[in-house]
Coordinates of C-alpha atoms in Angstrom, one line a residue:
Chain A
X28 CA 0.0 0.0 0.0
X29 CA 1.4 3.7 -0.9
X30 CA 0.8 6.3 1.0
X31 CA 1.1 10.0 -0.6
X32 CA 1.9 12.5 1.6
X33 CA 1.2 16.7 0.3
X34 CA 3.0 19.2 0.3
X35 CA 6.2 18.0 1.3
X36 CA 6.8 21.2 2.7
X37 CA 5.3 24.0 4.0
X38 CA 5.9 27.2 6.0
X39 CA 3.2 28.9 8.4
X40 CA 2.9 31.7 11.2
X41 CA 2.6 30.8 14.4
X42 CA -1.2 30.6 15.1
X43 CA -1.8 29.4 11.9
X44 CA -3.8 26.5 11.1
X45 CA -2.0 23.5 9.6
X46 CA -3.5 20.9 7.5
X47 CA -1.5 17.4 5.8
X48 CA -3.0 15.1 4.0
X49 CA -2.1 11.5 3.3
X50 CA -3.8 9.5 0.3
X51 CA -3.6 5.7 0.5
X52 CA -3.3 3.7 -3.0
X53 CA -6.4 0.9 -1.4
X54 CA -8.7 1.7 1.5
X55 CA -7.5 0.8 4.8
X56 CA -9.8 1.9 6.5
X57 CA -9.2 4.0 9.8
X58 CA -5.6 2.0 10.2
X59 CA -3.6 4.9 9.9
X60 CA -1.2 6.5 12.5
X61 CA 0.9 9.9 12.4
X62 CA 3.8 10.3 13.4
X63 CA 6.3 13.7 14.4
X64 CA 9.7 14.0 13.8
X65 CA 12.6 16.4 14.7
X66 CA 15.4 16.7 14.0
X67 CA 18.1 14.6 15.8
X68 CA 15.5 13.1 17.4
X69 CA 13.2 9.6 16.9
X70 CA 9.7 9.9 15.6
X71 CA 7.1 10.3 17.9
X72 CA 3.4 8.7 17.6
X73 CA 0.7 11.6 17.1
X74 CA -2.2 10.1 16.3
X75 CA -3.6 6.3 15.7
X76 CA -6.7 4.8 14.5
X77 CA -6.9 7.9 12.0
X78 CA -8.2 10.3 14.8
X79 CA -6.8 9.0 18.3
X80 CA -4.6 11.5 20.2
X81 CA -2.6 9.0 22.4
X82 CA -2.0 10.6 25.9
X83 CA 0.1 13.8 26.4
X84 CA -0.2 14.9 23.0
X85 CA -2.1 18.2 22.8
X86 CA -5.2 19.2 21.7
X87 CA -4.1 21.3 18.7
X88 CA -3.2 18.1 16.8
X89 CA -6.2 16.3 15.2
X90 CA -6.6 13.6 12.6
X91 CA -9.6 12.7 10.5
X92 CA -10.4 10.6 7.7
X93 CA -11.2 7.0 6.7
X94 CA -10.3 4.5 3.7
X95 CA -8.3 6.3 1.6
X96 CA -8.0 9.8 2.5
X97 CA -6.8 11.3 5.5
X98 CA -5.5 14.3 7.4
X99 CA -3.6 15.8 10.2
X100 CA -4.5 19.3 11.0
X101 CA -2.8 21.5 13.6
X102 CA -5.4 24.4 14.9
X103 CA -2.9 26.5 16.2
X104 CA 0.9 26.4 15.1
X105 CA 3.1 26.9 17.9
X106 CA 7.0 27.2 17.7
X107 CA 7.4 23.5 18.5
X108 CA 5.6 22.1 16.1
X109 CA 8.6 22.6 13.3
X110 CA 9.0 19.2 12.3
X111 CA 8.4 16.6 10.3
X112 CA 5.1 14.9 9.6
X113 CA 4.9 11.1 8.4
X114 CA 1.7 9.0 7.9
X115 CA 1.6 5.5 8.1
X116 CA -0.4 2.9 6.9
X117 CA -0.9 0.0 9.8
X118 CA -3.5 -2.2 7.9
X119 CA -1.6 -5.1 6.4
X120 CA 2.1 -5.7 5.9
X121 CA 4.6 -4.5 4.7
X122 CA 4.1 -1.5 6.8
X123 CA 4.6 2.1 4.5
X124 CA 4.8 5.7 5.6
X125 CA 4.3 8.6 3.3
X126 CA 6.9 10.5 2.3
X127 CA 7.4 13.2 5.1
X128 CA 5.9 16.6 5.8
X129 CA 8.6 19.5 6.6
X130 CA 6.9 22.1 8.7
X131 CA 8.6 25.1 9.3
X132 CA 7.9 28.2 11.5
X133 CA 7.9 31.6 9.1
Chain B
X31 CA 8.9 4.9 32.0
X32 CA 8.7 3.1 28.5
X33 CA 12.4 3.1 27.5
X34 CA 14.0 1.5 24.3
X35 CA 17.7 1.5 23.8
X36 CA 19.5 0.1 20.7
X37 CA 22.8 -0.8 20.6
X38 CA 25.1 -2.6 18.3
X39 CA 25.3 -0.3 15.2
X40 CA 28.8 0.4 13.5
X41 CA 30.8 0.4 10.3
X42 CA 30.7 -3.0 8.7
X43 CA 32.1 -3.4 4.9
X44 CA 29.5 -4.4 2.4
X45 CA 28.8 -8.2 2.5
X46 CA 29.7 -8.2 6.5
X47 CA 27.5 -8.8 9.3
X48 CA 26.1 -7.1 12.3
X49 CA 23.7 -7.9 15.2
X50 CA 21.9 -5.0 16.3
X51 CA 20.0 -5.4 20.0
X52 CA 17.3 -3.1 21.9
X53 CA 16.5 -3.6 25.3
X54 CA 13.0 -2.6 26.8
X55 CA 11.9 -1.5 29.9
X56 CA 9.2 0.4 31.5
X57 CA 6.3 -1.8 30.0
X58 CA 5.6 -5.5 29.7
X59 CA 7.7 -6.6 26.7
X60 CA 6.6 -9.8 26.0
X61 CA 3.0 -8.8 25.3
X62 CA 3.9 -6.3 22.5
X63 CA 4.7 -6.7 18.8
X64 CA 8.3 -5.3 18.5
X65 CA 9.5 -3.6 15.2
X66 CA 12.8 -2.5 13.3
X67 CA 12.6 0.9 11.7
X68 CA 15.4 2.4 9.2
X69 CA 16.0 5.8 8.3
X70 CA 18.7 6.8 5.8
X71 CA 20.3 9.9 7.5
X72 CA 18.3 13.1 5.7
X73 CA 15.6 10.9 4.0
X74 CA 12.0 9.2 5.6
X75 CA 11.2 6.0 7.3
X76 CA 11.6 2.3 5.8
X77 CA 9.9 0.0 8.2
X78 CA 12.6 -3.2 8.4
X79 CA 11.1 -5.8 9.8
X80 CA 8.1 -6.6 12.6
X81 CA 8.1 -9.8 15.3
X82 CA 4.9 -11.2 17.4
X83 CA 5.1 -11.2 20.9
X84 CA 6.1 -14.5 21.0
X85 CA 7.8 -14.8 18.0
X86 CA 5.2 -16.9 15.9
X87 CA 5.3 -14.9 13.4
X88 CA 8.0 -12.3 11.6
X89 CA 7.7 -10.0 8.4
X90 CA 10.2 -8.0 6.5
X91 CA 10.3 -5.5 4.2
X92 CA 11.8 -7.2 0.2
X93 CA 14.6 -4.8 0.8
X94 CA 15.7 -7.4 3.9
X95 CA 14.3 -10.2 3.3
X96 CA 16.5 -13.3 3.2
X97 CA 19.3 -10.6 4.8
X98 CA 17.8 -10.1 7.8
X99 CA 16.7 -11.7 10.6
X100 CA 14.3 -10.4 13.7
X101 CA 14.5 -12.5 17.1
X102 CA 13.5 -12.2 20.5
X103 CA 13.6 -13.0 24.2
X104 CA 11.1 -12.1 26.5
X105 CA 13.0 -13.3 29.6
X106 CA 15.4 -10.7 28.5
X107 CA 13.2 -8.1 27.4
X108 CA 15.1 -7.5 24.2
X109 CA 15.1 -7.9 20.7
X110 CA 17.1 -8.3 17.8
X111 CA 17.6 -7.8 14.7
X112 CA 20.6 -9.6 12.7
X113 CA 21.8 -8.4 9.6
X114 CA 24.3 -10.2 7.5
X115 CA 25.2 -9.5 3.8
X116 CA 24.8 -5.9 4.4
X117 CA 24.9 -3.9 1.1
X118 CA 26.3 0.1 0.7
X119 CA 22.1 1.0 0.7
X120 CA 21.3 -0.6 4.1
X121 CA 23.5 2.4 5.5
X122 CA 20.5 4.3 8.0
X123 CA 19.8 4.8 11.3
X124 CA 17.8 1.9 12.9
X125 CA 14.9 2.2 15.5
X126 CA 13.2 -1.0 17.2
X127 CA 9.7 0.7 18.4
X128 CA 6.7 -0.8 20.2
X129 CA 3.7 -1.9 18.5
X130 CA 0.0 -0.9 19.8
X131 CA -3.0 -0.3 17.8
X132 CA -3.1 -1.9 14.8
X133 CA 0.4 -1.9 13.7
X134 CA 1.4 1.3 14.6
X135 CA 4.6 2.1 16.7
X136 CA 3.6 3.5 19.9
X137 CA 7.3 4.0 21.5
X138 CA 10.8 4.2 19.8
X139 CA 14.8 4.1 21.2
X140 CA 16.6 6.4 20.1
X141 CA 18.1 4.7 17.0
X142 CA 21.8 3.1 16.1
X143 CA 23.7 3.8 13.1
X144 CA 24.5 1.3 10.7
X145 CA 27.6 2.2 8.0
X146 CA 27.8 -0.1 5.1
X147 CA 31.2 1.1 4.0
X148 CA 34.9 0.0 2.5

């Protein structure tokens, strides 16, 4: 399964609203988690089941979507969010991520 | 405090062999799917290879497989991943991470670097 991942990059103000999407090549339903990366640093699990914040993660991150399309919108952009964004499809193996979101802070 | 830690990585020339290991603590280890994640330094995520939590069954990604193998032991909380003829492209930083829902990767160490290089 493919995932798609768009833009690649993008830059935003802080208090902006955010939005990624990820487009899977077959329906997978809601198996899809999002993950945050930065630099130097290992990725990080945002969101599962397509819209599940696990805890500690904050309330300004949400995910939505189901079988093929999805996104990951951040309300408000705050100075730690620069990162990078991957989806990932957890539906069958072998397990794929997208290619990568770079968000960075204007 | 879930806690991963990878060691093992290195500079191996192509066709050598390396055994990486991650040890776990924090959480119970032997009910969890454990995974291997690569990262070529500057590029995304390659998901390696993926054990059950008791080792019934394994996957890997074609790029790996018949390379690599994934192994585990649950009396020692850690997992494995052994990696013989490595090729110039396996170069990347590797993370083991947790599985939870589905198959996603709940928690992840903080990654070992793997140099395929003469």
């Amino acid at each position: 399964i493919q995932l798609t991942q768009s833009p690649s990059s993008l830059s935003a103000s802080v208090g902006d609203r955010v939005t990624i999407t990820c487009r899977a090549s077959q329906g997978i339903s809601t198996y899809l988690a999002w993950y945050q990366q930065k630099p130097g640093k290992a990725p990080k699990l945002l969101i599962y089941a397509a819209s599940t914040l696990p805890s500690g993660v904050p309330s300004r991150f949400s995910g939505s979507g189901s079988g093929a399309d999805f996104t990951l919108t951040i309300s408000s952009l705050q100075p730690e969010d620069s990162a990078t964004y991957y989806c990932q499809q957890v539906n069958s193996y072998p397990l794929t991520f997208g290619g990568g979101t770079k968000v960075e802070i204007k | 405090e879930v806690q991963l830690v990878e060691s093992g990585g290195g500079l191996v020339k192509p066709g050598g062999s390396l055994r990486l290991s991650c040890a776990a603590s924090g959480f119970t280890f032997s009910s969890y799917n454990m995974n291997w994640v690569r990262q070529t330094p500057g590029k995304g995520l390659e998901w390696v290879s993926s054990i059950s939590s008791s080792s019934t069954y394994t996957h890997y990604a074609d790029s790996v497989k018949g390379r690599f193998t994934v192994s585990r032991d649950n009396t020692k909380k850690s997992l494995y991943l052994q990696m013989d003829s490595l090729r110039a492209d396996d170069t990347a930083i590797y993370y083991c991470a947790s599985g939870g829902w589905g198959f996603s990767l709940d928690y992840w160490g903080q990654g070992t670097l793997v140099t395929a290089s003469s």
